[in-house]
PDB file of C-alpha atoms and ligand atoms in Angstrom:
ATOM      1  CA  MET A   5     111.153 172.619  83.634  1.00 44.00           C
ATOM      2  CA  THR A   6     107.916 171.440  85.761  1.00 62.00           C
ATOM      3  CA  THR A   7     107.351 172.498  89.218  1.00 76.00           C
ATOM      4  CA  ILE A   8     107.197 170.079  91.772  1.00 90.00           C
ATOM      5  CA  SER A   9     104.076 170.944  94.064  1.00 94.00           C
ATOM      6  CA  LEU A  10     103.775 170.389  97.663  1.00 96.00           C
ATOM      7  CA  ALA A  11     100.265 170.608  97.563  1.00 97.00           C
ATOM      8  CA  LEU A  12      98.672 167.397  96.212  1.00 96.00           C
ATOM      9  CA  ASP A  13      99.502 165.378  99.507  1.00 98.00           C
ATOM     10  CA  THR A  14      96.376 163.956 101.059  1.00 98.00           C
ATOM     11  CA  PRO A  15      95.928 161.563 103.946  1.00 98.00           C
ATOM     12  CA  GLU A  16      95.589 158.620 102.145  1.00 98.00           C
ATOM     13  CA  LEU A  17      98.679 159.154  99.989  1.00 98.00           C
ATOM     14  CA  ALA A  18     100.676 159.948 103.257  1.00 98.00           C
ATOM     15  CA  GLN A  19      99.450 156.639 104.913  1.00 98.00           C
ATOM     16  CA  ALA A  20      99.971 154.994 101.745  1.00 97.00           C
ATOM     17  CA  TYR A  21     103.623 156.330 102.280  1.00 98.00           C
ATOM     18  CA  GLU A  22     103.964 155.239 106.062  1.00 98.00           C
ATOM     19  CA  HIS A  23     102.806 151.892 104.888  1.00 97.00           C
ATOM     20  CA  GLY A  24     104.210 151.014 101.383  1.00 95.00           C
ATOM     21  CA  SER A  25     107.486 152.602 101.462  1.00 96.00           C
ATOM     22  CA  ASP A  26     110.135 149.546 102.288  1.00 96.00           C
ATOM     23  CA  ARG A  27     111.961 150.635  99.473  1.00 96.00           C
ATOM     24  CA  GLN A  28     113.253 153.965 100.616  1.00 98.00           C
ATOM     25  CA  PHE A  29     113.350 152.884 104.251  1.00 98.00           C
ATOM     26  CA  ASN A  30     115.460 149.904 102.928  1.00 98.00           C
ATOM     27  CA  HIS A  31     118.079 151.661 100.857  1.00 98.00           C
ATOM     28  CA  GLY A  32     117.936 154.859 103.548  1.00 98.00           C
ATOM     29  CA  LYS A  33     119.242 151.965 106.128  1.00 98.00           C
ATOM     30  CA  LEU A  34     122.091 151.230 103.758  1.00 98.00           C
ATOM     31  CA  LEU A  35     122.919 155.041 103.386  1.00 98.00           C
ATOM     32  CA  ILE A  36     123.236 155.417 107.455  1.00 98.00           C
ATOM     33  CA  GLU A  37     125.147 152.324 107.320  1.00 98.00           C
ATOM     34  CA  ALA A  38     127.671 154.050 104.893  1.00 98.00           C
ATOM     35  CA  LEU A  39     127.385 157.102 106.570  1.00 98.00           C
ATOM     36  CA  GLY A  40     128.779 155.366 109.946  1.00 98.00           C
ATOM     37  CA  VAL A  41     126.164 156.703 112.175  1.00 98.00           C
ATOM     38  CA  ARG A  42     126.904 155.815 115.900  1.00 98.00           C
ATOM     39  CA  ARG A  43     125.985 156.313 119.528  1.00 98.00           C
ATOM     40  CA  GLY A  44     126.067 160.048 120.828  1.00 98.00           C
ATOM     41  CA  GLN A  45     125.834 161.635 117.236  1.00 98.00           C
ATOM     42  CA  ARG A  46     123.598 164.417 116.530  1.00 98.00           C
ATOM     43  CA  VAL A  47     121.636 164.114 113.229  1.00 99.00           C
ATOM     44  CA  LEU A  48     119.519 165.956 111.146  1.00 99.00           C
ATOM     45  CA  ASP A  49     116.935 164.295 108.545  1.00 99.00           C
ATOM     46  CA  VAL A  50     116.135 166.351 105.758  1.00 99.00           C
ATOM     47  CA  GLY A  51     112.687 165.753 103.953  1.00 98.00           C
ATOM     48  CA  ALA A  52     111.951 162.701 106.489  1.00 98.00           C
ATOM     49  CA  GLY A  53     108.576 162.005 105.052  1.00 98.00           C
ATOM     50  CA  THR A  54     107.047 160.173 107.604  1.00 98.00           C
ATOM     51  CA  GLY A  55     109.948 159.467 109.710  1.00 98.00           C
ATOM     52  CA  ARG A  56     110.351 155.698 109.250  1.00 98.00           C
ATOM     53  CA  LEU A  57     114.136 156.376 108.928  1.00 98.00           C
ATOM     54  CA  ALA A  58     114.615 159.093 111.602  1.00 98.00           C
ATOM     55  CA  ALA A  59     113.349 156.705 114.395  1.00 98.00           C
ATOM     56  CA  HIS A  60     115.697 153.901 113.061  1.00 98.00           C
ATOM     57  CA  VAL A  61     118.366 156.374 113.520  1.00 98.00           C
ATOM     58  CA  ALA A  62     117.205 157.577 116.931  1.00 98.00           C
ATOM     59  CA  GLU A  63     117.767 153.919 117.826  1.00 98.00           C
ATOM     60  CA  ILE A  64     121.481 154.002 116.778  1.00 98.00           C
ATOM     61  CA  VAL A  65     122.458 157.183 118.137  1.00 98.00           C
ATOM     62  CA  GLY A  66     120.660 156.135 121.640  1.00 98.00           C
ATOM     63  CA  PRO A  67     119.588 158.399 124.324  1.00 98.00           C
ATOM     64  CA  GLU A  68     123.001 160.126 124.392  1.00 98.00           C
ATOM     65  CA  GLY A  69     122.644 161.305 120.582  1.00 98.00           C
ATOM     66  CA  SER A  70     119.462 163.108 119.009  1.00 98.00           C
ATOM     67  CA  VAL A  71     117.698 163.202 115.468  1.00 98.00           C
ATOM     68  CA  ILE A  72     115.810 166.203 114.346  1.00 98.00           C
ATOM     69  CA  ALA A  73     113.456 164.934 111.574  1.00 98.00           C
ATOM     70  CA  ILE A  74     111.736 168.148 109.093  1.00 98.00           C
ATOM     71  CA  ASP A  75     109.716 167.511 105.900  1.00 98.00           C
ATOM     72  CA  PRO A  76     107.595 170.223 104.187  1.00 98.00           C
ATOM     73  CA  LEU A  77     104.365 168.144 104.027  1.00 98.00           C
ATOM     74  CA  PRO A  78     102.281 168.736 107.263  1.00 98.00           C
ATOM     75  CA  LEU A  79     100.225 165.357 106.838  1.00 98.00           C
ATOM     76  CA  ARG A  80     103.604 163.336 106.571  1.00 98.00           C
ATOM     77  CA  VAL A  81     104.793 165.208 109.599  1.00 98.00           C
ATOM     78  CA  ASP A  82     101.963 164.598 111.762  1.00 98.00           C
ATOM     79  CA  ILE A  83     102.663 160.518 110.822  1.00 98.00           C
ATOM     80  CA  ALA A  84     106.552 161.488 111.973  1.00 98.00           C
ATOM     81  CA  ARG A  85     105.415 163.222 115.206  1.00 98.00           C
ATOM     82  CA  LYS A  86     103.783 159.794 116.576  1.00 98.00           C
ATOM     83  CA  LYS A  87     107.379 158.396 116.419  1.00 98.00           C
ATOM     84  CA  ALA A  88     108.659 161.353 118.313  1.00 98.00           C
ATOM     85  CA  ARG A  89     110.444 160.294 121.646  1.00 98.00           C
ATOM     86  CA  GLU A  90     113.154 162.333 124.057  1.00 98.00           C
ATOM     87  CA  ASN A  91     115.545 162.018 121.185  1.00 98.00           C
ATOM     88  CA  LEU A  92     113.655 162.243 118.173  1.00 98.00           C
ATOM     89  CA  ALA A  93     112.000 165.507 117.264  1.00 98.00           C
ATOM     90  CA  VAL A  94     109.543 166.207 114.141  1.00 98.00           C
ATOM     91  CA  ALA A  95     109.187 169.381 112.569  1.00 98.00           C
ATOM     92  CA  VAL A  96     107.651 170.970 109.460  1.00 98.00           C
ATOM     93  CA  GLY A  97     110.801 172.484 107.670  1.00 98.00           C
ATOM     94  CA  HIS A  98     112.435 172.631 103.819  1.00 98.00           C
ATOM     95  CA  ALA A  99     116.034 171.920 102.560  1.00 98.00           C
ATOM     96  CA  GLU A 100     116.613 175.231 101.084  1.00 98.00           C
ATOM     97  CA  ASP A 101     116.170 176.912 104.671  1.00 98.00           C
ATOM     98  CA  LEU A 102     117.674 175.663 107.623  1.00 98.00           C
ATOM     99  CA  SER A 103     117.662 178.769 109.758  1.00 98.00           C
ATOM    100  CA  ALA A 104     115.949 177.192 112.663  1.00 98.00           C
ATOM    101  CA  PHE A 105     119.357 175.572 113.138  1.00 98.00           C
ATOM    102  CA  THR A 106     122.456 176.991 114.436  1.00 98.00           C
ATOM    103  CA  ALA A 107     125.778 176.730 112.518  1.00 98.00           C
ATOM    104  CA  ARG A 108     128.326 173.941 113.167  1.00 98.00           C
ATOM    105  CA  SER A 109     125.618 172.057 115.202  1.00 98.00           C
ATOM    106  CA  PHE A 110     125.294 168.438 113.557  1.00 98.00           C
ATOM    107  CA  ASP A 111     127.482 165.582 113.161  1.00 98.00           C
ATOM    108  CA  VAL A 112     125.695 164.267 110.337  1.00 99.00           C
ATOM    109  CA  VAL A 113     122.926 165.630 107.849  1.00 99.00           C
ATOM    110  CA  TYR A 114     120.979 163.100 105.300  1.00 99.00           C
ATOM    111  CA  LEU A 115     118.752 163.426 102.448  1.00 98.00           C
ATOM    112  CA  ASN A 116     117.114 160.017 101.606  1.00 98.00           C
ATOM    113  CA  SER A 117     115.317 159.981  98.331  1.00 97.00           C
ATOM    114  CA  VAL A 118     114.686 163.889  98.611  1.00 97.00           C
ATOM    115  CA  LEU A 119     117.116 166.027  96.484  1.00 97.00           C
ATOM    116  CA  HIS A 120     115.716 164.609  93.116  1.00 95.00           C
ATOM    117  CA  TRP A 121     112.191 166.824  94.188  1.00 95.00           C
ATOM    118  CA  LEU A 122     114.576 169.962  94.319  1.00 96.00           C
ATOM    119  CA  ASP A 123     115.192 172.217  91.419  1.00 94.00           C
ATOM    120  CA  HIS A 124     119.074 173.099  90.693  1.00 94.00           C
ATOM    121  CA  ARG A 125     118.597 176.140  92.425  1.00 96.00           C
ATOM    122  CA  GLN A 126     117.103 174.652  95.774  1.00 97.00           C
ATOM    123  CA  LYS A 127     119.355 171.859  95.429  1.00 98.00           C
ATOM    124  CA  ARG A 128     122.241 174.560  95.937  1.00 98.00           C
ATOM    125  CA  ARG A 129     120.395 176.054  98.661  1.00 98.00           C
ATOM    126  CA  ALA A 130     120.045 172.658 100.379  1.00 98.00           C
ATOM    127  CA  LEU A 131     123.713 171.542 100.057  1.00 98.00           C
ATOM    128  CA  GLY A 132     124.925 174.968 101.114  1.00 98.00           C
ATOM    129  CA  GLU A 133     122.776 175.118 104.060  1.00 98.00           C
ATOM    130  CA  ALA A 134     123.407 171.179 105.100  1.00 98.00           C
ATOM    131  CA  ALA A 135     127.060 172.504 104.628  1.00 98.00           C
ATOM    132  CA  ARG A 136     126.690 175.352 107.254  1.00 98.00           C
ATOM    133  CA  VAL A 137     124.740 173.462 109.885  1.00 98.00           C
ATOM    134  CA  LEU A 138     127.516 170.563 109.988  1.00 98.00           C
ATOM    135  CA  LYS A 139     130.173 170.728 112.331  1.00 98.00           C
ATOM    136  CA  PRO A 140     133.620 170.923 111.134  1.00 98.00           C
ATOM    137  CA  GLY A 141     134.768 167.337 109.748  1.00 98.00           C
ATOM    138  CA  GLY A 142     130.830 166.424 109.719  1.00 98.00           C
ATOM    139  CA  LYS A 143     129.328 164.356 107.545  1.00 98.00           C
ATOM    140  CA  LEU A 144     126.643 164.631 104.768  1.00 98.00           C
ATOM    141  CA  GLY A 145     124.677 161.722 103.087  1.00 98.00           C
ATOM    142  CA  PHE A 146     122.398 161.488 100.207  1.00 98.00           C
ATOM    143  CA  SER A 147     120.671 158.907  97.838  1.00 98.00           C
ATOM    144  CA  THR A 148     118.894 160.592  94.882  1.00 97.00           C
ATOM    145  CA  GLY A 149     117.513 159.334  91.395  1.00 95.00           C
ATOM    146  CA  SER A 150     120.407 159.113  88.599  1.00 95.00           C
ATOM    147  CA  ARG A 151     119.657 160.891  85.443  1.00 94.00           C
ATOM    148  CA  GLU A 152     122.504 158.867  83.269  1.00 94.00           C
ATOM    149  CA  ARG A 153     120.914 155.540  84.880  1.00 94.00           C
ATOM    150  CA  PRO A 154     117.174 156.192  85.186  1.00 92.00           C
ATOM    151  CA  HIS A 155     114.357 153.612  86.596  1.00 93.00           C
ATOM    152  CA  GLN A 156     113.349 151.068  84.528  1.00 95.00           C
ATOM    153  CA  LEU A 157     109.954 152.351  84.703  1.00 95.00           C
ATOM    154  CA  GLU A 158     110.484 155.820  82.867  1.00 93.00           C
ATOM    155  CA  PRO A 159     111.309 154.873  79.635  1.00 93.00           C
ATOM    156  CA  ILE A 160     108.504 152.462  79.430  1.00 95.00           C
ATOM    157  CA  GLN A 161     106.030 155.311  80.703  1.00 94.00           C
ATOM    158  CA  ARG A 162     107.475 157.951  78.555  1.00 92.00           C
ATOM    159  CA  LYS A 163     106.634 155.576  75.466  1.00 94.00           C
ATOM    160  CA  VAL A 164     102.990 155.505  76.897  1.00 95.00           C
ATOM    161  CA  LEU A 165     102.441 159.097  77.350  1.00 94.00           C
ATOM    162  CA  ALA A 166     104.039 159.708  74.015  1.00 93.00           C
ATOM    163  CA  GLU A 167     101.505 157.221  72.423  1.00 93.00           C
ATOM    164  CA  LEU A 168      98.656 158.937  73.889  1.00 91.00           C
ATOM    165  CA  GLY A 169      99.791 162.541  73.245  1.00 90.00           C
ATOM    166  CA  LYS A 170     100.428 163.203  76.832  1.00 85.00           C
ATOM    167  CA  GLU A 171     103.953 163.854  77.732  1.00 77.00           C
ATOM    168  CA  ALA A 172     104.706 165.446  80.955  1.00 66.00           C
ATOM    169  CA  PRO A 173     105.701 169.243  80.394  1.00 58.00           C
ATOM    170  CA  GLY A 174     109.355 168.405  81.311  1.00 53.00           C
ATOM    171  CA  ASP A 175     108.374 165.128  82.350  1.00 51.00           C
ATOM    172  CA  ALA A 176     108.200 165.396  85.807  1.00 50.00           C
ATOM    173  CA  PRO A 177     109.568 164.430  88.184  1.00 48.00           C
ATOM    174  CA  TYR A 178     112.165 163.220  86.322  1.00 53.00           C
ATOM    175  CA  ASP A 179     113.999 166.068  85.131  1.00 62.00           C
ATOM    176  CA  HIS A 180     115.066 167.063  88.783  1.00 89.00           C
ATOM    177  CA  LYS A 181     117.547 164.132  88.739  1.00 93.00           C
ATOM    178  CA  VAL A 182     121.449 164.678  88.290  1.00 96.00           C
ATOM    179  CA  THR A 183     124.111 162.673  87.096  1.00 97.00           C
ATOM    180  CA  VAL A 184     127.264 161.693  89.198  1.00 98.00           C
ATOM    181  CA  ASP A 185     129.312 164.676  87.657  1.00 98.00           C
ATOM    182  CA  GLU A 186     126.602 167.150  88.582  1.00 97.00           C
ATOM    183  CA  ALA A 187     126.361 165.792  92.104  1.00 98.00           C
ATOM    184  CA  ARG A 188     129.789 166.194  92.483  1.00 98.00           C
ATOM    185  CA  ARG A 189     129.866 169.847  91.407  1.00 98.00           C
ATOM    186  CA  LEU A 190     126.951 170.525  93.345  1.00 98.00           C
ATOM    187  CA  LEU A 191     128.875 168.978  96.822  1.00 98.00           C
ATOM    188  CA  GLU A 192     132.058 170.652  95.760  1.00 98.00           C
ATOM    189  CA  ARG A 193     130.323 174.013  95.180  1.00 98.00           C
ATOM    190  CA  ALA A 194     128.732 173.796  98.777  1.00 98.00           C
ATOM    191  CA  GLY A 195     132.394 173.201 100.169  1.00 98.00           C
ATOM    192  CA  PHE A 196     132.331 169.352 100.589  1.00 98.00           C
ATOM    193  CA  ILE A 197     134.769 167.104 100.299  1.00 98.00           C
ATOM    194  CA  VAL A 198     133.674 164.023  98.174  1.00 98.00           C
ATOM    195  CA  ASP A 199     134.173 160.355  99.966  1.00 98.00           C
ATOM    196  CA  THR A 200     131.773 158.361  97.901  1.00 97.00           C
ATOM    197  CA  LEU A 201     129.741 159.123  95.054  1.00 98.00           C
ATOM    198  CA  GLU A 202     128.556 155.825  93.070  1.00 98.00           C
ATOM    199  CA  ILE A 203     125.611 154.459  91.370  1.00 98.00           C
ATOM    200  CA  ARG A 204     123.702 151.346  93.429  1.00 98.00           C
ATOM    201  CA  THR A 205     121.427 149.135  91.895  1.00 98.00           C
ATOM    202  CA  PHE A 206     118.153 148.007  93.393  1.00 98.00           C
ATOM    203  CA  VAL A 207     115.927 145.560  91.841  1.00 97.00           C
ATOM    204  CA  ASP A 208     111.873 145.744  92.837  1.00 97.00           C
ATOM    205  CA  HIS A 209     108.894 143.069  92.350  1.00 97.00           C
ATOM    206  CA  ALA A 210     105.661 144.472  92.457  1.00 97.00           C
ATOM    207  CA  ALA A 211     102.693 142.318  91.847  1.00 97.00           C
ATOM    208  CA  ASP A 212     100.784 144.394  89.217  1.00 97.00           C
ATOM    209  CA  VAL A 213     100.780 147.821  87.779  1.00 98.00           C
ATOM    210  CA  ASP A 214      98.384 149.190  90.590  1.00 97.00           C
ATOM    211  CA  GLU A 215     101.099 148.333  93.004  1.00 97.00           C
ATOM    212  CA  ILE A 216     103.634 150.273  91.152  1.00 97.00           C
ATOM    213  CA  LEU A 217     101.314 153.184  90.381  1.00 97.00           C
ATOM    214  CA  ARG A 218     100.417 153.388  94.421  1.00 96.00           C
ATOM    215  CA  GLN A 219     104.024 153.546  95.269  1.00 96.00           C
ATOM    216  CA  THR A 220     104.827 156.170  92.694  1.00 95.00           C
ATOM    217  CA  ARG A 221     101.905 158.439  93.472  1.00 96.00           C
ATOM    218  CA  SER A 222     102.596 158.177  97.458  1.00 97.00           C
ATOM    219  CA  GLY A 223     106.246 158.451  97.019  1.00 96.00           C
ATOM    220  CA  SER A 224     105.532 161.821  94.564  1.00 95.00           C
ATOM    221  CA  PHE A 225     103.171 162.968  97.283  1.00 96.00           C
ATOM    222  CA  GLY A 226     100.592 163.349  94.195  1.00 95.00           C
ATOM    223  CA  ASN A 227     102.830 164.614  91.726  1.00 94.00           C
ATOM    224  CA  HIS A 228     102.962 161.457  89.661  1.00 93.00           C
ATOM    225  CA  LEU A 229     100.693 161.626  86.412  1.00 93.00           C
ATOM    226  CA  SER A 230      98.709 164.983  88.143  1.00 92.00           C
ATOM    227  CA  HIS A 231      99.201 166.774  84.724  1.00 90.00           C
ATOM    228  CA  LEU A 232      96.557 164.331  83.567  1.00 93.00           C
ATOM    229  CA  SER A 233      92.577 164.068  83.977  1.00 95.00           C
ATOM    230  CA  PRO A 234      91.408 160.800  85.591  1.00 96.00           C
ATOM    231  CA  GLU A 235      90.341 159.275  82.321  1.00 96.00           C
ATOM    232  CA  GLU A 236      93.870 159.852  81.181  1.00 96.00           C
ATOM    233  CA  GLN A 237      95.384 158.375  84.009  1.00 96.00           C
ATOM    234  CA  ARG A 238      93.174 155.293  83.576  1.00 96.00           C
ATOM    235  CA  ALA A 239      94.467 155.331  79.723  1.00 96.00           C
ATOM    236  CA  VAL A 240      98.023 155.514  81.134  1.00 96.00           C
ATOM    237  CA  ARG A 241      97.058 152.814  83.482  1.00 97.00           C
ATOM    238  CA  ASP A 242      95.924 150.340  81.183  1.00 97.00           C
ATOM    239  CA  ARG A 243      98.688 150.877  78.713  1.00 97.00           C
ATOM    240  CA  LEU A 244     101.247 150.374  81.279  1.00 97.00           C
ATOM    241  CA  ALA A 245      99.924 147.046  82.412  1.00 98.00           C
ATOM    242  CA  GLN A 246      99.998 145.705  78.976  1.00 97.00           C
ATOM    243  CA  GLU A 247     103.699 147.023  78.629  1.00 97.00           C
ATOM    244  CA  LEU A 248     104.627 145.657  82.092  1.00 97.00           C
ATOM    245  CA  GLU A 249     103.542 142.193  81.139  1.00 97.00           C
ATOM    246  CA  ALA A 250     106.681 142.151  79.280  1.00 97.00           C
ATOM    247  CA  TRP A 251     108.951 142.514  82.692  1.00 97.00           C
ATOM    248  CA  ARG A 252     107.025 139.558  84.680  1.00 98.00           C
ATOM    249  CA  THR A 253     108.911 137.011  86.210  1.00 98.00           C
ATOM    250  CA  PRO A 254     107.776 134.222  88.744  1.00 98.00           C
ATOM    251  CA  GLN A 255     108.388 136.884  91.472  1.00 97.00           C
ATOM    252  CA  GLY A 256     106.198 139.869  89.859  1.00 98.00           C
ATOM    253  CA  ILE A 257     106.967 142.681  87.605  1.00 98.00           C
ATOM    254  CA  ARG A 258     110.748 142.985  87.670  1.00 98.00           C
ATOM    255  CA  LEU A 259     112.054 146.648  87.437  1.00 97.00           C
ATOM    256  CA  GLU A 260     115.474 147.996  88.342  1.00 97.00           C
ATOM    257  CA  ARG A 261     116.057 151.361  89.956  1.00 95.00           C
ATOM    258  CA  ASN A 262     119.349 153.335  89.936  1.00 96.00           C
ATOM    259  CA  LEU A 263     120.272 155.541  92.751  1.00 97.00           C
ATOM    260  CA  ILE A 264     123.200 158.063  93.138  1.00 98.00           C
ATOM    261  CA  PHE A 265     124.739 157.598  96.666  1.00 98.00           C
ATOM    262  CA  ALA A 266     126.980 160.067  97.977  1.00 98.00           C
ATOM    263  CA  ILE A 267     128.830 160.597 101.205  1.00 98.00           C
ATOM    264  CA  ALA A 268     130.742 163.597 101.597  1.00 98.00           C
ATOM    265  CA  HIS A 269     132.448 165.858 104.611  1.00 98.00           C
ATOM    266  CA  THR A 270     133.200 169.448 105.674  1.00 98.00           C
ATOM    267  CA  ALA A 271     136.653 170.557 106.314  1.00 96.00           C
ATOM    268  CA  GLY A 272     137.665 169.924 109.631  1.00 88.00           C
ATOM    269  CA  ASN A 273     139.078 172.716 112.128  1.00 65.00           C
TER     270      ASN A 273
HETATM  271  C1  SAM B  19     110.248 159.969  98.712  1.00 80.63           C
HETATM  272  S1  SAM B  19     109.984 160.729  99.860  1.00 80.63           S
HETATM  273  C2  SAM B  19     111.456 160.339 101.267  1.00 80.63           C
HETATM  274  C3  SAM B  19     111.146 160.590 102.858  1.00 80.63           C
HETATM  275  C4  SAM B  19     112.063 159.893 103.504  1.00 80.63           C
HETATM  276  N1  SAM B  19     113.316 160.542 103.502  1.00 80.63           N
HETATM  277  C5  SAM B  19     112.333 158.389 103.673  1.00 80.63           C
HETATM  278  O1  SAM B  19     113.096 158.134 103.102  1.00 80.63           O
HETATM  279  O2  SAM B  19     111.330 157.780 103.664  1.00 80.63           O
HETATM  280  C6  SAM B  19     110.443 162.447  99.334  1.00 80.63           C
HETATM  281  C7  SAM B  19     110.581 163.616 100.624  1.00 80.63           C
HETATM  282  O3  SAM B  19     110.901 164.640 100.134  1.00 80.63           O
HETATM  283  C8  SAM B  19     109.978 165.813 100.698  1.00 80.63           C
HETATM  284  N2  SAM B  19     110.689 166.956 100.295  1.00 80.63           N
HETATM  285  C9  SAM B  19     109.929 167.377  99.065  1.00 80.63           C
HETATM  286  N3  SAM B  19     110.365 168.485  98.650  1.00 80.63           N
HETATM  287  C10 SAM B  19     111.555 169.135  99.881  1.00 80.63           C
HETATM  288  C11 SAM B  19     112.286 170.293 100.307  1.00 80.63           C
HETATM  289  N4  SAM B  19     112.102 171.153  99.359  1.00 80.63           N
HETATM  290  N5  SAM B  19     112.625 170.158 101.589  1.00 80.63           N
HETATM  291  C12 SAM B  19     112.646 169.147 102.339  1.00 80.63           C
HETATM  292  N6  SAM B  19     111.921 168.002 101.637  1.00 80.63           N
HETATM  293  C13 SAM B  19     111.295 168.276 100.490  1.00 80.63           C
HETATM  294  C14 SAM B  19     109.026 165.389 100.504  1.00 80.63           C
HETATM  295  O4  SAM B  19     108.261 165.908 101.382  1.00 80.63           O
HETATM  296  C15 SAM B  19     109.068 163.768 100.773  1.00 80.63           C
HETATM  297  O5  SAM B  19     108.578 163.345 102.469  1.00 80.63           O
END
């Protein structure tokens, strides 16, 4: 299984994520809505990226509440820090190690589009840590890629890579996705009581293959197709451009993306 690298991010990719991550921001807002985040709550955003969603949540919790946003990528944390304010703190940190935070100290912990970047062991640790830092009855929410219903780009890309004899070792990043059943087992093993576990489908339109690749590269902090040379990447891009014409509609190239949405809570007092 391929290891996801945290060493491939660049200032350009981080900026591209800040300005081109409306998809993650929009489904993140739905996650926050499903969590019922409200004024006065203390919230931890794990894997906050450039902090767009954390800033939105800081507005919701207001001055009586607070948000802490952590992410392991220093370049994205630098961008998120610009959004810091009295009730929004930003720091470098990993989901698997929340030792900077005391037990039972948050009302809500969420991971928006983060879990599919973690391998199985990291996921178990991340959820265990989330359970530890949540108050009794506190809520966990995550959105993550679904293994049973992958993004429509995945089989197209797999076909193109196979044609060129360049299958990704382990098909990163897709091999870290989970099914709904696996997500339930991970949550229950960490001691959570599951409230909602469902797959939601989102439809995206892109002008062309380059827009799709830009978003995929910045969203994967440089991991997407990173096993290929620049020439091989160009060959994949050209073949993808041909294949994706079959998916073109008047609004652009139309692709569906499926995400597991999970809401769970820790046992009460
Ligand atoms: C697609 S971005 C999502 C960012 C943000 N949550 C949002 O909604 O825009 C995935 C994020 O997961 C973060 N990530 C990767 N490995 C992580 C880990 N071990 N712990 C916490 N975050 C991690 C990356 O740094 C990246 O910012």
